[in-house]
Coordinates of C-alpha atoms and ligand atoms in Angstrom, one line a residue:
Chain A
M1 CA -0.1 0.2 0.2
G2 CA 1.2 3.8 -0.9
Q3 CA 3.3 5.4 2.0
N4 CA 1.1 8.5 1.1
T5 CA -2.1 7.5 2.1
I6 CA -4.0 6.1 5.3
T7 CA -6.0 3.4 6.6
V8 CA -9.7 4.4 8.0
T9 CA -11.4 2.0 10.0
D10 CA -15.5 1.1 10.9
S11 CA -14.5 2.4 13.8
G12 CA -13.3 6.1 14.0
F13 CA -14.4 6.6 10.4
A14 CA -16.9 9.5 11.7
D15 CA -12.8 11.4 13.3
A16 CA -11.5 10.5 10.1
I17 CA -13.8 12.7 8.1
A18 CA -14.6 15.0 10.3
S19 CA -11.9 17.6 9.4
E20 CA -12.0 20.6 7.0
T21 CA -9.6 19.3 5.3
P22 CA -10.8 17.4 2.5
T23 CA -10.1 13.4 2.8
L24 CA -11.0 11.4 -0.7
V25 CA -11.7 7.7 0.7
D26 CA -10.8 4.9 -1.6
F27 CA -13.5 2.3 -0.5
W28 CA -11.7 -1.0 -2.1
A29 CA -11.1 -4.9 -2.1
E30 CA -8.3 -7.4 -2.0
W31 CA -10.2 -9.0 -5.2
C32 CA -11.0 -6.1 -7.3
G33 CA -9.0 -5.2 -10.5
P34 CA -10.2 -2.3 -11.0
C35 CA -9.1 -0.8 -7.1
K36 CA -5.7 -1.9 -8.2
V37 CA -5.7 0.1 -10.8
M38 CA -6.1 3.2 -9.2
D39 CA -3.3 2.6 -5.8
G40 CA -0.6 4.1 -8.0
P41 CA -2.7 7.2 -8.7
L42 CA -3.9 7.6 -5.3
N43 CA -0.4 7.4 -3.7
E44 CA 0.7 9.6 -6.7
I45 CA -2.5 12.1 -5.3
A46 CA -1.9 11.7 -2.0
G47 CA 1.5 12.6 -2.0
E48 CA 1.9 15.8 -4.5
N49 CA -1.4 17.8 -2.2
S50 CA 0.3 16.2 1.5
G51 CA -1.4 19.2 3.5
K52 CA -4.7 19.6 1.6
L53 CA -6.1 16.5 0.8
T54 CA -5.8 13.5 2.7
V55 CA -6.4 10.7 0.6
A56 CA -7.4 7.7 3.2
K57 CA -8.4 3.6 2.3
L58 CA -11.7 1.2 3.8
N59 CA -11.7 -2.1 2.8
V60 CA -14.6 -3.4 2.5
D61 CA -14.7 -6.3 3.3
E62 CA -13.7 -5.8 6.7
N63 CA -15.9 -2.8 6.9
P64 CA -19.0 -3.5 6.8
A65 CA -20.7 -1.1 8.4
T66 CA -19.6 1.5 6.9
M67 CA -19.7 0.5 2.9
G68 CA -23.4 -0.2 3.9
S69 CA -24.1 3.4 5.6
Y70 CA -22.8 5.4 2.6
T71 CA -24.4 2.7 -0.1
V72 CA -21.3 1.2 -1.5
M73 CA -22.5 -1.0 -4.1
S74 CA -19.5 -0.9 -7.1
I75 CA -16.1 -0.6 -5.7
P76 CA -13.5 1.1 -6.6
T77 CA -15.8 4.2 -4.9
L78 CA -14.4 7.2 -4.3
I79 CA -16.0 9.6 -1.7
L80 CA -14.9 13.0 -1.0
F81 CA -15.0 13.9 2.0
Q82 CA -15.2 17.8 3.6
G83 CA -16.9 18.2 7.4
G84 CA -18.2 15.2 8.4
E85 CA -20.1 15.9 4.9
E86 CA -19.9 13.4 1.2
K87 CA -19.5 16.6 -1.6
Q88 CA -18.8 14.6 -4.2
R89 CA -18.8 10.2 -5.4
F90 CA -16.4 8.5 -8.1
V91 CA -17.5 5.6 -9.2
G92 CA -15.8 3.2 -11.7
A93 CA -11.3 3.2 -11.6
R94 CA -10.4 6.4 -13.8
S95 CA -7.1 7.9 -14.7
K96 CA -4.9 10.2 -11.8
E97 CA -5.2 13.4 -15.2
Q98 CA -9.0 12.6 -14.2
L99 CA -9.4 12.2 -11.3
I100 CA -7.4 15.9 -10.2
S101 CA -9.4 17.8 -12.2
E102 CA -12.3 16.8 -11.5
L103 CA -11.5 16.9 -7.2
A104 CA -10.0 20.8 -9.2
D105 CA -12.5 22.7 -6.6
Y106 CA -11.0 20.3 -3.7
L107 CA -7.7 21.4 -4.3
Q108 CA -6.2 25.1 -4.3
Chain B
M1 CA 12.1 12.4 -32.6
A2 CA 9.2 9.8 -33.3
E3 CA 8.6 6.9 -31.9
K4 CA 10.1 4.1 -33.2
V5 CA 6.7 1.9 -31.8
L6 CA 3.6 3.2 -30.2
I7 CA 1.2 0.7 -28.6
I8 CA -2.4 1.3 -27.4
G9 CA -4.2 -0.7 -24.8
S10 CA -2.4 -2.6 -21.6
G11 CA -4.5 -6.2 -22.4
P12 CA -2.9 -9.1 -23.1
A13 CA -2.4 -8.2 -26.5
G14 CA -0.9 -5.1 -26.8
L15 CA 1.4 -6.0 -23.5
T16 CA 2.7 -9.5 -25.7
A17 CA 3.1 -7.1 -28.1
A18 CA 5.2 -4.7 -26.5
I19 CA 7.1 -7.8 -25.2
Y20 CA 8.3 -8.6 -28.4
A21 CA 8.9 -4.8 -29.7
A22 CA 10.4 -4.4 -26.7
R23 CA 13.1 -7.5 -27.6
A24 CA 13.8 -6.8 -30.5
E25 CA 15.6 -2.6 -29.0
L26 CA 12.2 -1.1 -30.5
E27 CA 11.6 0.4 -27.4
P28 CA 8.3 0.8 -27.7
L29 CA 6.6 3.5 -26.0
M30 CA 2.8 2.4 -24.1
I31 CA -0.5 4.2 -24.2
E32 CA -1.8 2.0 -21.7
G33 CA -5.3 3.0 -21.2
V34 CA -7.2 3.9 -18.1
E35 CA -8.5 -0.3 -17.7
R36 CA -5.1 -0.1 -16.9
G37 CA -3.9 -4.8 -18.2
G38 CA -7.3 -4.8 -20.0
Q39 CA -11.2 -7.6 -19.4
L40 CA -9.0 -9.8 -17.1
M41 CA -8.6 -7.5 -14.5
I42 CA -11.9 -7.7 -13.6
T43 CA -11.8 -11.4 -13.8
T44 CA -10.8 -13.9 -11.2
D45 CA -10.3 -17.3 -12.2
V46 CA -8.3 -17.9 -15.3
E47 CA -8.2 -21.7 -16.1
N48 CA -7.0 -22.1 -19.3
Y49 CA -3.9 -19.6 -20.8
P50 CA -1.9 -22.3 -21.6
G51 CA 1.4 -22.5 -18.4
F52 CA 0.1 -22.0 -14.9
S53 CA -2.0 -26.0 -14.7
D54 CA -3.7 -24.5 -11.7
G55 CA -5.3 -21.5 -12.9
I56 CA -4.2 -18.0 -12.2
M57 CA -6.5 -14.8 -11.0
G58 CA -6.5 -12.8 -14.1
P59 CA -5.0 -9.5 -12.2
E60 CA -2.3 -11.8 -11.4
L61 CA -1.9 -12.5 -15.0
M62 CA -1.6 -9.3 -16.1
E63 CA 0.6 -8.3 -13.4
Q64 CA 3.3 -10.9 -15.3
M65 CA 2.8 -9.7 -18.3
R66 CA 3.6 -5.3 -17.8
K67 CA 6.1 -6.4 -15.6
Q68 CA 7.6 -8.5 -18.3
A69 CA 7.1 -5.5 -20.4
E70 CA 8.7 -3.4 -18.4
R71 CA 11.8 -5.4 -17.8
F72 CA 13.1 -4.8 -21.4
G73 CA 12.2 -1.8 -21.5
T74 CA 8.8 -0.8 -22.2
R75 CA 8.1 2.9 -20.9
I76 CA 4.3 3.2 -19.5
V77 CA 1.9 5.9 -20.2
S78 CA -1.0 5.8 -18.1
S79 CA -4.3 7.5 -20.0
D80 CA -6.6 7.1 -22.7
V81 CA -5.7 7.7 -26.4
T82 CA -8.5 11.2 -27.2
A83 CA -7.1 11.1 -30.9
V84 CA -4.9 9.9 -33.7
D85 CA -4.0 11.2 -36.8
F86 CA -2.8 8.9 -39.1
S87 CA -3.3 11.0 -42.3
E88 CA 0.7 11.4 -42.4
Q89 CA 4.3 9.4 -41.5
P90 CA 4.6 9.6 -38.3
F91 CA 1.6 8.9 -37.2
K92 CA 0.5 11.0 -34.6
V93 CA -1.2 10.3 -30.8
S94 CA -2.7 12.1 -28.1
V95 CA -3.4 11.9 -24.9
G96 CA -5.5 15.1 -24.0
S97 CA -2.9 17.8 -24.7
D98 CA 0.0 15.8 -24.6
E99 CA 1.6 14.5 -29.3
Y100 CA 2.8 11.4 -28.9
T101 CA 4.6 10.8 -32.7
A102 CA 5.7 7.1 -34.1
D103 CA 6.4 4.9 -37.4
S104 CA 4.6 2.6 -36.2
I105 CA 1.5 1.6 -33.9
I106 CA 0.1 -1.0 -32.8
I107 CA -4.1 -0.6 -31.8
S108 CA -5.0 -3.4 -29.0
T109 CA -7.8 -1.5 -27.3
G110 CA -9.8 -4.1 -26.6
A111 CA -13.1 -4.2 -26.2
S112 CA -15.9 -3.6 -23.5
A113 CA -19.5 -4.5 -22.3
R114 CA -22.1 -3.3 -24.4
W115 CA -24.5 -1.3 -22.5
L116 CA -28.3 -1.5 -23.4
G117 CA -29.1 2.6 -23.4
I118 CA -32.5 2.8 -22.3
E119 CA -33.5 4.4 -19.0
G120 CA -32.1 4.6 -15.8
E121 CA -29.3 2.9 -16.9
A122 CA -26.8 4.8 -16.8
R123 CA -27.9 7.2 -14.3
L124 CA -28.2 3.8 -11.9
R125 CA -24.4 2.9 -12.5
G126 CA -23.4 2.2 -9.0
Y127 CA -26.1 2.0 -7.5
G128 CA -27.4 -1.6 -8.3
V129 CA -26.8 -0.8 -12.1
S130 CA -24.0 -3.1 -12.9
A131 CA -22.0 -4.9 -15.9
C132 CA -19.4 -6.8 -13.9
A133 CA -20.8 -9.6 -11.0
T134 CA -17.7 -10.3 -10.3
C135 CA -16.3 -7.1 -9.6
D136 CA -19.9 -5.4 -7.3
G137 CA -21.2 -9.0 -6.8
F138 CA -20.5 -8.9 -3.5
F139 CA -22.7 -5.9 -2.5
F140 CA -25.9 -8.4 -2.7
K141 CA -25.6 -10.5 0.0
E142 CA -29.0 -11.4 -0.3
K143 CA -30.6 -9.5 -2.1
E144 CA -32.8 -10.4 -5.7
L145 CA -31.1 -9.5 -9.0
I146 CA -31.2 -9.1 -12.9
V147 CA -29.3 -10.5 -15.3
V148 CA -29.9 -9.1 -19.1
G149 CA -28.5 -11.7 -22.1
G150 CA -28.7 -15.1 -22.6
G151 CA -24.7 -15.8 -23.7
D152 CA -22.2 -17.4 -21.9
T153 CA -21.9 -14.8 -20.3
A154 CA -25.1 -13.9 -18.8
M155 CA -25.1 -17.9 -17.8
E156 CA -21.9 -16.9 -16.3
E157 CA -22.7 -13.7 -14.2
A158 CA -26.1 -15.3 -12.9
L159 CA -24.0 -18.2 -11.7
F160 CA -21.2 -16.5 -9.9
L161 CA -23.9 -14.4 -8.9
T162 CA -26.0 -16.9 -6.6
K163 CA -22.8 -16.9 -4.9
F164 CA -24.6 -14.1 -3.1
A165 CA -28.0 -12.6 -4.5
S166 CA -31.2 -14.8 -2.9
K167 CA -32.2 -15.2 -5.9
V168 CA -31.7 -14.4 -10.1
T169 CA -33.6 -13.8 -12.4
I170 CA -32.4 -13.4 -16.2
I171 CA -34.3 -12.2 -18.7
H172 CA -34.2 -12.8 -22.0
R173 CA -35.0 -11.8 -25.3
R174 CA -36.2 -15.4 -27.3
D175 CA -37.1 -18.2 -26.3
E176 CA -33.8 -20.0 -25.9
F177 CA -29.8 -19.2 -24.6
R178 CA -27.0 -19.0 -27.3
A179 CA -24.8 -20.1 -24.5
S180 CA -23.0 -23.1 -24.5
P181 CA -25.5 -26.6 -23.2
I182 CA -23.2 -26.7 -20.9
M183 CA -23.7 -23.6 -18.8
V184 CA -27.4 -23.4 -20.1
K185 CA -27.7 -25.9 -18.2
R186 CA -26.1 -25.1 -15.4
A187 CA -28.2 -22.2 -15.0
V188 CA -30.7 -23.3 -15.4
N189 CA -30.9 -26.0 -13.4
H190 CA -30.0 -24.0 -10.4
P191 CA -32.8 -23.6 -7.8
N192 CA -32.0 -19.8 -7.2
I193 CA -31.7 -19.2 -11.0
D194 CA -35.5 -17.9 -12.6
I195 CA -35.6 -17.5 -16.0
I196 CA -38.0 -14.7 -18.0
W197 CA -38.2 -15.6 -21.6
D198 CA -39.3 -13.6 -25.0
S199 CA -38.8 -10.5 -22.5
V200 CA -36.9 -7.4 -23.1
V201 CA -36.0 -4.8 -20.0
E202 CA -37.4 -1.4 -21.4
E203 CA -36.1 0.8 -18.2
V204 CA -34.5 1.1 -14.7
L205 CA -36.9 1.8 -12.0
G206 CA -35.0 3.9 -8.3
D207 CA -35.0 6.4 -7.7
T208 CA -31.0 6.4 -5.9
L209 CA -31.3 3.4 -6.1
V210 CA -32.8 0.2 -8.2
T211 CA -36.2 -1.3 -6.7
G212 CA -36.7 -3.1 -10.3
A213 CA -37.3 -2.7 -13.9
L214 CA -40.2 -2.7 -16.8
I215 CA -40.4 -5.3 -18.2
R216 CA -41.8 -6.3 -21.7
N217 CA -43.0 -9.0 -23.4
V218 CA -42.0 -9.1 -27.5
K219 CA -44.4 -11.8 -27.9
T220 CA -47.7 -9.9 -26.2
D221 CA -46.4 -6.5 -25.4
E222 CA -47.9 -6.6 -21.7
V223 CA -45.0 -4.5 -19.6
T224 CA -44.8 -5.2 -16.5
T225 CA -42.9 -3.8 -13.5
F226 CA -40.0 -6.5 -12.1
N227 CA -38.6 -5.6 -8.9
A228 CA -35.5 -6.6 -7.8
D229 CA -31.9 -5.0 -6.3
G230 CA -29.4 -4.6 -8.6
I231 CA -29.8 -5.1 -12.0
F232 CA -26.4 -7.0 -14.5
I233 CA -25.5 -6.7 -18.3
A234 CA -24.7 -9.0 -19.7
I235 CA -25.4 -8.3 -23.6
G236 CA -21.9 -8.9 -25.0
H237 CA -19.7 -6.5 -25.8
V238 CA -18.2 -3.0 -27.9
P239 CA -14.8 -3.0 -29.6
N240 CA -13.1 -0.1 -28.4
T241 CA -12.6 2.6 -31.5
K242 CA -14.2 5.8 -30.7
V243 CA -11.6 7.3 -31.6
F244 CA -10.0 5.6 -34.8
D245 CA -13.5 6.0 -36.5
G246 CA -13.4 7.7 -39.6
V247 CA -9.8 6.8 -39.5
L248 CA -9.6 3.2 -40.4
D249 CA -11.2 1.1 -42.1
L250 CA -14.0 -0.6 -39.8
D251 CA -16.9 -3.3 -40.4
D252 CA -20.7 -2.6 -39.3
T253 CA -20.4 -4.1 -36.2
G254 CA -17.5 -1.8 -35.1
Y255 CA -14.1 -4.0 -35.0
I256 CA -10.9 -3.1 -36.8
V257 CA -10.6 -4.6 -40.2
T258 CA -7.4 -6.6 -40.7
E259 CA -6.5 -8.8 -44.1
P260 CA -7.7 -11.7 -43.1
G261 CA -5.1 -14.3 -40.6
T262 CA -3.0 -10.7 -39.8
P263 CA -2.8 -8.0 -38.2
V264 CA -2.4 -5.8 -41.1
T265 CA -5.1 -3.7 -40.8
S266 CA -5.9 -0.6 -44.0
I267 CA -3.1 2.2 -43.3
T268 CA 0.1 0.8 -44.1
G269 CA 2.6 0.5 -40.7
V270 CA -1.2 0.5 -38.6
F271 CA -1.2 -2.7 -36.7
A272 CA -4.8 -4.5 -34.9
A273 CA -4.6 -7.5 -32.0
G274 CA -6.5 -8.5 -30.3
D275 CA -10.8 -8.2 -28.9
V276 CA -10.3 -5.0 -31.5
T277 CA -10.3 -7.2 -34.3
D278 CA -11.6 -10.6 -33.7
K279 CA -15.3 -10.9 -32.4
I280 CA -15.0 -14.4 -33.0
Y281 CA -12.2 -16.4 -30.5
R282 CA -12.0 -13.5 -27.6
Q283 CA -9.8 -14.7 -25.8
A284 CA -6.4 -13.8 -23.8
V285 CA -4.4 -16.8 -25.1
T286 CA -5.7 -15.3 -29.1
A287 CA -5.1 -11.8 -27.8
A288 CA -1.7 -12.2 -26.9
G289 CA -1.2 -14.5 -30.6
M290 CA -2.3 -11.2 -32.2
G291 CA -0.1 -9.1 -30.2
C292 CA 2.7 -11.3 -31.0
Q293 CA 2.0 -10.6 -34.5
A294 CA 1.1 -7.2 -34.9
A295 CA 5.3 -6.8 -32.9
L296 CA 6.9 -9.2 -35.3
D297 CA 5.1 -7.4 -38.4
A298 CA 5.7 -4.4 -37.8
A299 CA 9.6 -5.2 -36.8
R300 CA 9.5 -5.8 -40.6
F301 CA 8.0 -2.1 -41.4
L302 CA 10.1 -0.1 -39.9
D303 CA 13.3 -2.6 -41.8
E304 CA 11.4 -2.4 -44.2
T305 CA 11.1 1.2 -44.4
T306 CA 14.1 2.9 -42.2
Ligands
FAD1 C1 -14.9 -11.2 -16.8 C2 -14.5 -11.6 -17.8 C3 -13.7 -13.0 -18.1 C4 -13.0 -14.0 -18.6 N1 -12.2 -14.9 -19.1 C5 -11.6 -14.9 -20.0 C6 -10.3 -17.0 -19.8 O1 -10.7 -16.9 -18.4 N2 -9.7 -17.3 -20.6 C7 -9.6 -16.3 -21.9 O2 -8.7 -16.3 -22.4 N3 -10.8 -15.3 -21.5 C8 -10.8 -14.5 -20.8 N4 -12.2 -13.7 -21.4 C9 -12.1 -12.7 -23.2 C10 -10.4 -12.0 -22.5 O3 -10.8 -11.5 -21.6 C11 -10.3 -11.3 -23.4 O4 -10.4 -12.0 -24.8 C12 -9.0 -10.1 -23.7 O5 -8.6 -9.7 -22.4 C13 -8.9 -9.5 -24.4 O6 -7.3 -8.6 -25.2 P1 -6.7 -7.7 -25.7 O7 -6.4 -7.3 -25.3 O8 -7.3 -7.4 -26.7 O9 -8.2 -6.6 -24.3 P2 -8.7 -5.6 -22.9 O10 -8.1 -7.1 -22.7 O11 -9.9 -5.2 -23.3 O12 -7.4 -5.0 -23.4 C14 -8.1 -3.5 -24.3 C15 -6.9 -2.6 -22.8 O13 -7.0 -1.3 -23.8 C16 -7.6 0.2 -23.1 N5 -8.1 1.6 -24.0 C17 -9.4 0.7 -24.8 N6 -9.5 2.2 -25.1 C18 -8.4 3.1 -25.1 C19 -7.6 4.3 -25.7 N7 -8.2 4.7 -26.4 N8 -6.5 4.1 -24.9 C20 -5.0 3.6 -24.6 N9 -5.9 2.5 -24.0 C21 -7.6 1.9 -24.5 C22 -8.1 -0.1 -22.0 O14 -7.6 0.5 -20.9 C23 -7.1 -1.4 -21.4 O15 -5.9 -1.6 -21.2 C24 -13.0 -12.8 -20.1 C25 -12.9 -11.1 -21.0 C26 -14.3 -11.1 -19.4 C27 -15.3 -9.7 -19.8

């Protein structure tokens, strides 16, 4: 796993997303090929935007409660939180460039 | 300086082409596409790729191919090609605002799931609409699901989904399946699989999550509402050739036309390999074989012209 991202779990999830600094949560699983595609880009985005954006990984196999409360029904799903609220959601793998342009409003 | 060989796509065809081109010291540049590794990244066990007697996981196989291509010096750009200009040498390939030039091109952009194009389908994608049972089945534990289609993929998806769902209903527009007899038998005999024949899905229903579908019987024209928590579309594939439309000869279903048995396209120096040009075999090993042919032909072409 990338050294620039953090791991979040069901317990403490609310605290993890409460910050005014946007937190991008990556819902993933070991068996999900397209999720692996996102590892590199997410690690790079986290590294290049440290202080502006936190990138957190949540394993859906191990954290069913969070997956359920945000009705994640397909992975990879990325949800951007700020101040505890869901701001944006991205379903499906995408390139680093695409993700950066979609996140632009939050990376100022 | 123009690249010698530029490869578009990173499935078995593209990566095999890269291995051969790199070993021939053509220093290939690969634009790997957003769906890095191609279709096998969304499957679990691959049991028919030679050399792996116990089978291998799709993503693992693709990771190995990628490492093999990189080991011999393939350079990889992780984006989709957005436009091409093959009207003169060197050929031009654009990735957004970046432009690459190359003396020869190998196209291996594969194929993607076909969608129905009906109301509600795009809006509810990721909220109960899916085209990948192995990716999304997990999220439908004890739920009721619809699978649309009548080929091997539809049978496979339906059978796979019974691991999670309490009930799977296959909806098919004809009164018999196109799938192979062994797959049909498995699906028809499965206690948790129902089949609705002669019917098409007209609309996916649901506000924020899928709640069901409108189904029309094609013989009686009767429309009914069918309740379900998810709908998996398995109605075949479309070749990824949008950026080549009007540039290369495509057949009426969008596949790149090649000289039979070769990767040679309508433009000299541009080669095509794998599912993007093959609507018959569509296997990892045939795609890899065509990738090899394309690299060898590209090498010969470069030899003759430079
Ligand atoms: C669920 C599933 C299970 C399967 N199981 C098996 C199996 O067990 N055995 C078997 O032999 N076959 C299997 N297949 C079929 C096999 O996956 C395909 O035949 C094979 O992947 C085709 O390889 P390819 O290289 O032609 O294209 P693909 O694997 O489709 O790869 C296409 C590549 O092109 C890229 N691309 C697309 N558009 C662009 C663009 N504009 N710019 C840049 N890149 C682009 C994509 O990102 C991708 O990397 C399965 C397929 C599926 C969907």
